[in-house]
XYZ file of C-alpha atoms in Angstrom:
611
model
C 0.000 0.000 0.000
C 1.161 3.501 -0.676
C 1.817 6.073 1.970
C 1.081 9.296 0.155
C -1.218 11.037 -2.251
C 1.105 13.030 -4.500
C 3.456 11.506 -7.043
C 5.338 12.430 -10.196
C 6.879 10.252 -12.866
C 9.774 10.948 -15.211
C 10.994 8.523 -17.861
C 14.347 7.698 -19.371
C 15.763 4.727 -21.232
C 17.137 3.150 -18.091
C 15.364 4.320 -14.966
C 11.993 5.614 -13.852
C 11.762 7.692 -10.685
C 8.745 7.422 -8.442
C 8.169 10.248 -5.958
C 5.908 9.883 -2.951
C 4.844 12.032 -0.052
C 4.273 10.470 3.359
C 1.732 12.037 5.729
C 3.093 15.562 5.541
C 6.759 14.540 5.527
C 9.254 15.556 2.856
C 8.991 13.964 -0.599
C 11.135 10.925 -1.192
C 12.387 9.238 -4.314
C 12.903 5.554 -4.935
C 14.411 4.256 -8.139
C 12.541 1.445 -9.803
C 14.545 -1.422 -11.228
C 15.855 -0.816 -14.746
C 13.405 -1.897 -17.368
C 12.337 -0.999 -20.913
C 10.657 2.428 -21.118
C 7.230 0.974 -21.892
C 7.249 -1.284 -18.851
C 8.601 1.476 -16.625
C 5.826 3.799 -17.727
C 3.175 1.149 -17.137
C 4.566 0.407 -13.694
C 4.615 4.108 -12.817
C 1.039 4.591 -13.971
C -0.095 1.578 -11.984
C 1.640 2.884 -8.883
C 0.208 6.349 -9.445
C -3.270 4.897 -9.514
C -2.517 2.879 -6.406
C -1.296 5.973 -4.587
C -4.457 7.890 -5.365
C -6.276 5.884 -2.723
C -6.415 6.856 0.941
C -2.825 7.136 2.300
C -1.989 4.601 4.970
C -1.658 5.902 8.492
C 1.538 5.505 10.462
C 2.214 5.510 14.182
C 3.012 8.994 15.454
C 6.136 7.692 17.219
C 7.930 4.344 17.411
C 7.144 4.223 21.136
C 3.429 4.108 20.335
C 3.878 0.943 18.279
C 5.973 -0.666 21.021
C 3.467 0.229 23.749
C 0.522 -0.957 21.637
C 2.279 -4.275 20.967
C 3.178 -4.733 24.641
C -0.363 -3.799 25.612
C -1.769 -6.413 23.242
C 0.649 -9.161 24.335
C 0.336 -8.419 28.061
C -3.261 -9.302 28.830
C -5.403 -11.084 31.362
C -3.689 -14.400 30.574
C -0.488 -13.077 32.154
C -2.383 -12.568 35.416
C -4.568 -15.643 35.602
C -3.004 -18.333 33.418
C 0.793 -18.157 33.630
C 1.134 -18.282 37.461
C -1.184 -21.277 37.741
C 0.440 -23.040 34.780
C 3.868 -22.469 36.287
C 2.752 -23.923 39.620
C 1.090 -26.961 38.011
C 4.018 -27.678 35.664
C 6.909 -27.897 38.064
C 7.151 -24.481 39.714
C 10.521 -22.869 39.100
C 11.507 -25.789 36.864
C 8.791 -24.691 34.406
C 10.763 -21.522 33.678
C 13.366 -23.637 31.847
C 11.067 -24.945 29.060
C 9.215 -21.624 29.111
C 12.348 -19.596 28.354
C 13.567 -22.148 25.799
C 10.245 -21.929 23.954
C 10.368 -18.146 24.184
C 13.699 -17.977 22.358
C 13.109 -20.830 19.881
C 9.491 -20.138 19.013
C 8.069 -16.927 20.441
C 10.742 -14.397 19.490
C 11.459 -15.765 15.964
C 7.764 -15.967 15.020
C 6.999 -12.512 16.417
C 9.921 -11.160 14.363
C 8.468 -12.964 11.332
C 5.012 -11.388 11.790
C 6.480 -7.931 12.347
C 8.550 -8.318 9.164
C 5.563 -9.400 7.052
C 3.341 -6.591 8.316
C 5.923 -3.816 8.069
C 7.214 -4.842 4.629
C 3.851 -5.272 2.919
C 2.110 -2.458 4.835
C -0.993 -4.611 4.715
C -3.188 -6.434 7.199
C -2.920 -10.224 7.573
C -5.415 -11.100 4.810
C -3.723 -9.251 1.965
C -0.189 -9.715 3.318
C -0.449 -13.527 3.410
C -2.211 -13.508 0.006
C 0.815 -11.778 -1.533
C 3.314 -14.038 0.209
C 1.577 -17.332 -0.614
C -1.612 -17.029 -2.700
C -2.515 -20.697 -2.107
C -2.817 -20.046 1.624
C -4.506 -16.667 1.387
C -7.299 -18.142 3.505
C -4.901 -18.201 6.478
C -4.957 -14.417 6.616
C -8.747 -14.311 6.539
C -8.885 -17.037 9.184
C -6.745 -14.917 11.547
C -9.142 -11.990 11.094
C -12.125 -14.228 11.858
C -10.561 -15.770 14.978
C -9.524 -12.347 16.297
C -12.986 -10.930 15.752
C -14.711 -13.925 17.334
C -12.361 -13.599 20.296
C -13.042 -9.872 20.736
C -16.815 -10.463 20.860
C -16.516 -12.368 24.128
C -13.263 -10.848 25.430
C -15.151 -7.608 26.063
C -17.468 -9.546 28.371
C -14.483 -9.807 30.726
C -14.267 -6.016 30.602
C -17.971 -5.912 31.472
C -17.412 -8.038 34.574
C -14.402 -5.912 35.554
C -16.528 -2.748 35.251
C -19.212 -4.357 37.430
C -16.681 -5.189 40.135
C -15.057 -1.759 39.835
C -18.358 0.037 40.448
C -19.141 -2.177 43.450
C -15.655 -1.589 44.854
C -16.709 1.912 45.879
C -19.404 0.590 48.254
C -18.991 1.386 51.989
C -18.163 -2.313 52.463
C -17.143 -4.734 49.723
C -20.293 -6.713 48.790
C -18.447 -10.020 48.508
C -17.172 -9.835 52.103
C -20.144 -11.335 53.908
C -22.957 -13.855 53.605
C -25.615 -11.383 54.794
C -26.814 -10.321 51.362
C -30.039 -11.053 49.515
C -28.252 -13.151 46.891
C -26.471 -15.427 49.374
C -27.603 -18.985 50.053
C -26.957 -18.691 53.780
C -27.005 -22.437 54.419
C -23.915 -23.120 52.314
C -22.111 -19.760 52.393
C -18.704 -19.330 53.990
C -17.022 -15.993 54.710
C -13.682 -17.635 53.964
C -12.562 -20.419 51.672
C -14.461 -23.617 52.468
C -11.458 -25.938 52.024
C -12.569 -29.586 51.885
C -16.164 -28.755 52.832
C -17.509 -29.293 49.335
C -21.074 -28.306 50.289
C -19.936 -24.766 51.107
C -19.180 -21.831 48.814
C -17.176 -18.734 49.623
C -18.997 -15.406 49.797
C -16.970 -14.167 46.808
C -17.962 -17.248 44.772
C -21.617 -16.662 45.545
C -21.289 -12.974 44.620
C -19.885 -13.972 41.226
C -22.366 -16.809 40.573
C -25.535 -15.438 42.128
C -25.180 -11.672 41.913
C -22.970 -10.887 38.902
C -23.943 -13.756 36.601
C -27.188 -14.976 38.213
C -26.183 -18.162 36.446
C -28.521 -20.979 35.512
C -27.811 -24.688 35.835
C -26.516 -25.157 32.274
C -26.158 -23.852 28.742
C -29.532 -25.384 27.846
C -31.163 -22.856 30.226
C -30.252 -19.465 28.776
C -32.399 -17.406 31.138
C -33.020 -13.745 30.446
C -30.575 -10.950 29.717
C -28.737 -9.460 32.709
C -29.665 -5.844 32.056
C -27.008 -4.434 34.368
C -24.373 -6.319 32.400
C -26.061 -5.274 29.156
C -25.554 -1.611 30.023
C -21.949 -2.209 31.068
C -21.299 -4.119 27.825
C -22.513 -1.040 25.928
C -20.118 1.064 28.033
C -17.209 -1.331 27.407
C -17.699 -1.187 23.637
C -18.117 2.595 23.775
C -14.742 2.872 25.532
C -13.155 0.680 22.846
C -14.748 2.724 20.051
C -13.655 6.130 21.325
C -10.117 4.844 21.853
C -9.664 3.524 18.294
C -12.150 5.421 16.073
C -9.417 7.712 14.726
C -7.167 4.765 13.854
C -3.626 4.327 15.112
C -3.364 8.066 15.726
C -5.869 7.834 18.591
C -4.856 4.342 19.726
C -1.232 5.463 19.871
C -2.128 8.162 22.397
C -4.356 5.948 24.559
C -1.704 3.232 25.007
C 0.583 5.682 26.809
C -1.792 5.188 29.740
C -3.340 1.740 29.242
C -0.013 -0.014 28.578
C 1.939 1.614 31.420
C -0.579 2.118 34.247
C -0.983 -1.636 34.973
C 2.714 -1.816 35.845
C 2.348 0.826 38.576
C -0.523 -1.165 40.095
C 1.279 -4.477 39.668
C 4.387 -3.267 41.482
C 2.310 -1.548 44.174
C 0.449 -4.824 44.779
C 3.748 -6.720 44.809
C 5.249 -4.416 47.459
C 2.093 -4.710 49.550
C 1.586 -8.454 49.136
C 5.102 -9.647 49.972
C 4.766 -8.020 53.394
C 1.622 -9.997 54.271
C 1.845 -12.979 56.628
C 2.050 -16.243 54.694
C 3.228 -14.540 51.499
C 6.535 -16.401 51.641
C 4.743 -19.756 51.626
C 2.735 -18.785 48.548
C 5.828 -17.607 46.651
C 7.743 -20.791 47.534
C 4.724 -22.808 46.396
C 4.864 -20.913 43.083
C 8.602 -21.289 42.531
C 9.584 -24.548 44.241
C 11.138 -26.566 41.393
C 9.933 -30.072 40.694
C 12.672 -31.267 38.347
C 10.906 -34.549 37.505
C 8.268 -32.522 35.631
C 10.850 -31.677 32.957
C 10.627 -35.285 31.774
C 6.930 -34.882 30.930
C 6.181 -33.922 27.323
C 3.037 -32.060 28.356
C 5.067 -29.567 30.395
C 7.032 -28.578 27.285
C 3.824 -28.368 25.263
C 2.290 -26.161 27.968
C 5.309 -23.858 27.815
C 5.105 -23.502 24.024
C 1.323 -23.023 24.092
C 1.621 -20.312 26.754
C 4.214 -18.445 24.688
C 2.018 -18.703 21.598
C -1.177 -17.564 23.285
C 0.411 -14.816 25.343
C 2.418 -13.095 22.596
C -0.512 -13.460 20.201
C 1.044 -15.306 17.274
C -1.468 -16.106 14.490
C -4.190 -13.750 15.686
C -3.245 -11.294 12.944
C -2.928 -8.389 15.378
C 0.869 -8.158 15.296
C 0.901 -8.154 11.472
C -1.808 -5.509 11.452
C -0.085 -3.193 13.943
C 3.321 -3.563 12.238
C 1.728 -2.573 8.916
C 1.402 0.992 10.255
C 5.160 1.279 10.869
C 7.555 3.249 8.740
C 9.363 0.932 6.331
C 12.764 1.079 8.028
C 11.578 0.770 11.634
C 13.896 -1.487 13.669
C 11.521 -4.395 14.222
C 14.289 -6.641 15.575
C 14.753 -4.355 18.560
C 10.986 -4.054 19.009
C 10.608 -7.843 18.881
C 12.936 -8.317 21.851
C 11.345 -5.467 23.807
C 7.786 -6.781 23.345
C 8.508 -10.477 23.951
C 10.785 -9.972 26.975
C 8.418 -7.408 28.543
C 5.565 -9.889 28.117
C 7.439 -12.717 29.837
C 8.776 -10.491 32.620
C 5.228 -9.310 33.341
C 4.031 -12.905 33.609
C 6.715 -13.707 36.181
C 6.018 -10.561 38.237
C 2.285 -11.353 38.112
C 3.104 -14.803 39.476
C 4.733 -13.258 42.547
C 1.771 -10.905 43.041
C -0.857 -13.624 42.739
C 0.824 -16.336 44.813
C 1.954 -14.000 47.582
C -1.740 -13.096 47.978
C -2.815 -16.744 47.809
C -0.212 -17.638 50.453
C -1.656 -14.908 52.647
C -5.173 -16.312 52.251
C -3.943 -19.819 53.053
C -2.376 -18.423 56.229
C -5.537 -16.541 57.248
C -7.850 -19.536 56.764
C -5.353 -22.191 57.836
C -5.691 -24.047 54.521
C -3.144 -25.549 52.121
C -2.233 -23.240 49.250
C -3.415 -25.966 46.869
C -7.007 -25.491 48.070
C -7.008 -21.853 46.971
C -4.861 -21.822 43.800
C -6.897 -21.804 40.592
C -6.785 -20.335 37.093
C -9.090 -18.578 34.656
C -11.783 -16.023 35.537
C -12.160 -17.650 38.943
C -8.748 -16.323 39.991
C -9.460 -12.635 39.329
C -13.209 -12.558 40.004
C -13.432 -14.961 42.970
C -10.082 -15.594 44.686
C -8.576 -12.124 44.431
C -11.728 -10.257 45.546
C -11.729 -12.542 48.582
C -8.106 -11.559 49.204
C -9.003 -7.857 49.134
C -11.757 -8.347 51.678
C -9.162 -9.262 54.312
C -6.419 -6.810 53.325
C -5.781 -3.559 55.125
C -7.223 -0.594 53.176
C -9.286 -2.946 50.991
C -11.272 0.028 49.647
C -8.076 1.243 47.956
C -6.683 -1.994 46.525
C -9.916 -3.350 45.046
C -10.622 -0.402 42.668
C -6.962 -0.204 41.637
C -6.890 -3.924 40.833
C -9.984 -3.786 38.627
C -8.746 -0.641 36.859
C -5.572 -2.629 36.132
C -7.666 -5.468 34.688
C -9.527 -2.990 32.483
C -6.284 -1.570 31.122
C -4.836 -5.034 30.473
C -7.974 -6.145 28.669
C -8.586 -2.965 26.682
C -5.131 -2.996 25.083
C -5.740 -6.519 23.788
C -9.237 -5.548 22.676
C -7.937 -2.547 20.696
C -5.615 -4.771 18.688
C -8.221 -7.442 17.932
C -10.800 -4.919 16.724
C -8.149 -3.117 14.680
C -7.492 -6.364 12.750
C -11.071 -6.335 11.445
C -10.953 -2.613 10.622
C -7.632 -3.026 8.790
C -9.085 -5.915 6.746
C -12.059 -3.791 5.652
C -9.928 -0.761 4.772
C -7.306 -2.826 2.890
C -9.820 -4.851 0.897
C -12.837 -2.589 0.489
C -11.555 0.852 1.479
C -12.893 2.809 -1.510
C -16.270 1.076 -1.629
C -16.708 1.192 2.129
C -15.939 4.912 2.254
C -18.387 5.555 -0.594
C -21.118 3.990 1.541
C -20.131 5.159 5.036
C -18.309 8.372 4.016
C -16.007 8.308 7.060
C -13.735 5.674 8.550
C -15.156 6.454 12.000
C -18.517 5.016 10.889
C -16.833 1.826 9.659
C -15.214 1.403 13.097
C -18.637 2.045 14.671
C -20.151 -0.733 12.541
C -17.396 -3.184 13.556
C -17.898 -2.353 17.249
C -21.706 -2.541 16.959
C -21.632 -6.017 15.413
C -19.164 -7.135 18.087
C -21.536 -5.831 20.763
C -24.502 -7.721 19.286
C -22.512 -10.950 19.133
C -21.557 -10.481 22.780
C -25.138 -10.353 24.066
C -25.497 -14.171 24.487
C -22.628 -14.000 27.006
C -24.505 -11.653 29.327
C -27.609 -13.801 29.669
C -28.014 -15.812 32.859
C -26.592 -18.833 31.080
C -23.929 -16.735 29.369
C -20.984 -18.042 31.384
C -21.458 -21.454 29.741
C -21.463 -19.833 26.279
C -18.333 -17.890 27.244
C -16.462 -21.003 28.361
C -17.536 -22.965 25.269
C -16.356 -20.264 22.850
C -13.109 -19.716 24.719
C -12.272 -23.430 24.601
C -12.950 -23.909 20.901
C -11.541 -20.579 19.744
C -8.427 -20.063 21.855
C -7.518 -23.752 22.246
C -8.697 -25.717 19.208
C -8.661 -23.223 16.307
C -5.512 -21.296 17.140
C -2.977 -24.083 16.677
C -4.387 -25.010 13.258
C -4.025 -21.407 12.123
C -0.544 -21.144 13.601
C 0.654 -24.236 11.766
C -0.605 -23.080 8.357
C 0.728 -19.548 8.860
C 4.210 -20.859 9.664
C 3.943 -23.328 6.756
C 3.003 -20.561 4.301
C 5.617 -18.014 5.382
C 8.709 -19.946 6.473
C 8.493 -23.075 4.318
C 6.649 -22.116 1.104
C 7.503 -18.418 0.822
C 10.855 -19.453 2.217
C 13.471 -18.253 4.652
C 15.591 -16.844 1.798
C 12.841 -14.485 0.646
C 11.958 -13.612 4.233
C 15.606 -12.744 4.855
C 15.631 -10.479 1.784
C 12.561 -8.653 3.153
C 14.331 -8.073 6.465
C 17.508 -6.954 4.688
C 15.569 -4.457 2.567
C 14.071 -2.931 5.709
C 16.967 -3.084 8.168
C 19.964 -3.061 5.840
C 21.223 -6.470 6.982
C 20.017 -10.043 6.866
C 18.696 -11.784 9.977
C 21.414 -13.731 11.742
C 21.970 -17.481 11.644
C 19.855 -18.059 14.770
C 16.677 -16.635 13.237
C 17.183 -18.422 9.930
C 17.593 -21.801 11.686
C 14.528 -21.173 13.861
C 12.403 -20.187 10.865
C 13.597 -23.092 8.718
C 13.540 -25.937 11.238
C 12.884 -25.338 14.934
C 9.754 -23.149 14.937
C 7.826 -25.241 12.350
C 8.646 -28.440 14.256
C 7.551 -26.930 17.571
C 4.282 -25.652 16.112
C 3.596 -29.036 14.511
C 4.356 -30.741 17.826
C 1.934 -28.497 19.700
C -0.761 -29.120 17.078
C -0.359 -32.901 17.241
C -0.331 -32.820 21.040
C -3.476 -30.676 21.078
C -5.246 -33.212 18.870
C -4.041 -36.285 20.767
C -4.805 -34.839 24.195
C -8.042 -33.138 23.205
C -10.603 -32.941 26.002
C -14.167 -31.625 25.639
C -15.038 -28.259 27.128
C -16.344 -28.162 30.684
C -17.247 -25.511 33.223
C -15.837 -25.860 36.708
C -15.148 -29.326 38.037
C -18.552 -30.886 37.475
C -20.509 -29.390 34.555
C -20.096 -31.173 31.222
C -21.659 -29.809 28.051
C -24.425 -31.691 26.197
C -23.614 -33.200 22.807
C -25.359 -30.444 20.830
C -23.215 -27.830 22.594
C -20.048 -29.740 21.644
C -21.242 -29.709 18.021
C -21.772 -25.952 18.270
C -18.248 -25.666 19.699
C -16.730 -27.468 16.723
C -18.773 -25.255 14.404
C -17.239 -22.211 16.148
C -13.796 -23.680 15.427
C -14.679 -24.264 11.774
C -15.870 -20.657 11.356
C -12.199 -19.652 11.235
C -10.466 -22.838 10.046
C -12.751 -23.360 7.031
C -11.311 -20.313 5.248
C -7.974 -22.063 4.756
C -9.247 -24.803 2.376
C -11.824 -22.429 0.843
C -9.090 -19.903 0.066
C -6.908 -22.595 -1.524
C -9.792 -23.903 -3.653
C -10.702 -20.388 -4.770
C -7.112 -19.640 -5.774
C -6.808 -22.868 -7.784
C -10.206 -22.309 -9.420
C -9.514 -18.730 -10.532
C -5.947 -19.334 -11.717
C -5.628 -20.232 -15.413
C -3.737 -23.196 -16.822
C -3.416 -26.895 -16.102
C -3.674 -28.174 -12.544
C 0.125 -28.301 -12.238
C 0.451 -24.768 -13.624
C -2.256 -23.501 -11.283
C -0.543 -25.086 -8.304
C 2.804 -23.611 -9.280
C 1.324 -20.124 -9.710
C -0.543 -20.429 -6.428
C 2.701 -21.158 -4.592
C 4.509 -18.211 -6.199
C 4.535 -14.965 -4.156
C 3.349 -11.770 -5.859
C 5.739 -9.512 -3.945
C 8.524 -8.162 -6.171
C 11.524 -8.229 -3.837
C 13.808 -6.991 -6.633
C 12.018 -3.648 -6.915
C 13.402 -2.448 -3.590
C 16.765 -0.720 -3.343
C 19.499 -3.080 -2.161
C 20.794 -0.497 0.298
C 17.763 1.333 1.627
C 18.286 4.636 3.372
C 16.290 5.682 6.395
C 13.725 7.097 3.968
C 13.314 4.014 1.765
C 9.873 2.660 0.878
C 8.856 -0.864 -0.064
C 7.489 -1.305 -3.570
C 5.864 -4.539 -4.624
C 3.954 -5.661 -7.663
C 0.186 -5.530 -7.656
C -1.470 -8.853 -7.073
């Protein structure tokens, strides 16, 4: 995609010069490869027509891109999944496979996605289509999975808003069993431990007050109108933060990506001073070296890296597409990935120091309190606040932190859908809606409507079903085909040329080996393990979904996966020639790597042939 609206063309027998203007910056010239005058003129005219479209936005500053990427990668999973996974997979010993997977899989694949997005200046759909036309459906699949995810991810923001508003009550409503929603006969003001017939007051607040949950997904119940209003508010916040594109998002992330760290470190300083905190931290970190011999521990480490950084959701490609062409993505890759992992480890200390404190207060083993998922932040941690000194201060701060963590991820997922529309249908969409702000409003409105089933009284079962089949089942299929298309079919050699054109030097031997061998093998291993060890979705320890709900779950998975074979069939059908010729053309990238200067200056711009 072009980055400016004005251009001029001059012809000679050897060279044609193409002049562009980028968003108010000085004009820049890039020499096209030498070609006959007729071809040069045709190329220039084609580019001129291409540049007449809406110029692509860029981040105001490099820091905005870095903060937006960190904000997307660092989400609620860092708070509720990593600490529990670390504890269950060998404590401190889990950090060994985790860090190995980070450097062999996470960092190389994030660098790959940044390179693809920044070089093509396109969202995932059109970028992957240019790199490997046969697998153009992979790009569309990443858009679909991101959009499906954002429709229920904002429900978490709705719950966080609900808790935040109730945190300003004179006394925290989940502290006692003397409320109208409590079932007094089986309510406990602390954690019930082995008394399975009892529920904590915080659990009953979540189940009976917030969700007013039914007995199963087959009993939808009515809409929770309080949550309905807060869902409208959550989507309104998202809209007003991104409706101006990366220019507005880039300003918002200065707060949303940094504020959680102030709260996280404040909680850490407070929590480590609580009685019993040491026991919780030791429980979190105590290494169980025998766990390293279990294959599942290594798979868990790779899966956590994949899910946390956000590989194959399309968001990293989309955000990198708004970079300037020569931005140092290698440096940004290390900053984003290491900040993400460091946050997970710090969050582990925060969470388990608090859990150790609760175990001390109620004289229970830490194992009886440790959990993962929404239960950790909406049941266990609210219970922790109810016993802390100055609980009225810590509770609001914690839920504001959750909002910031979730909103950053939500921005990126919604932006993937907006980028897809603007890249593929920009002119037509603007003819209908006149302004990009209205297109963003449409995307947010549809996302809101699709989120309504999650805020019914049976919505928690819908939420868990979608999360299982979207984030667990679909993702690894998409990841495998994305890595297959980019590193194996498009090839490490071409990928290295892209990086060299942008950064002035090829990626080092480590990245080339990871792209060629290690990362594809790891992704394939995770995919096979996910299939072999597949377990149906369930809610809590006892509720199992009926067969029809499992079928719906697999349909949710297919909503994204199906675009991969459909895209391949469409490409083969529309390409002319024999089957062998069609296959060969479909595996040939449409990016012209030779049209970029071999030694790009800081002002160089990527040129590639039209598809």
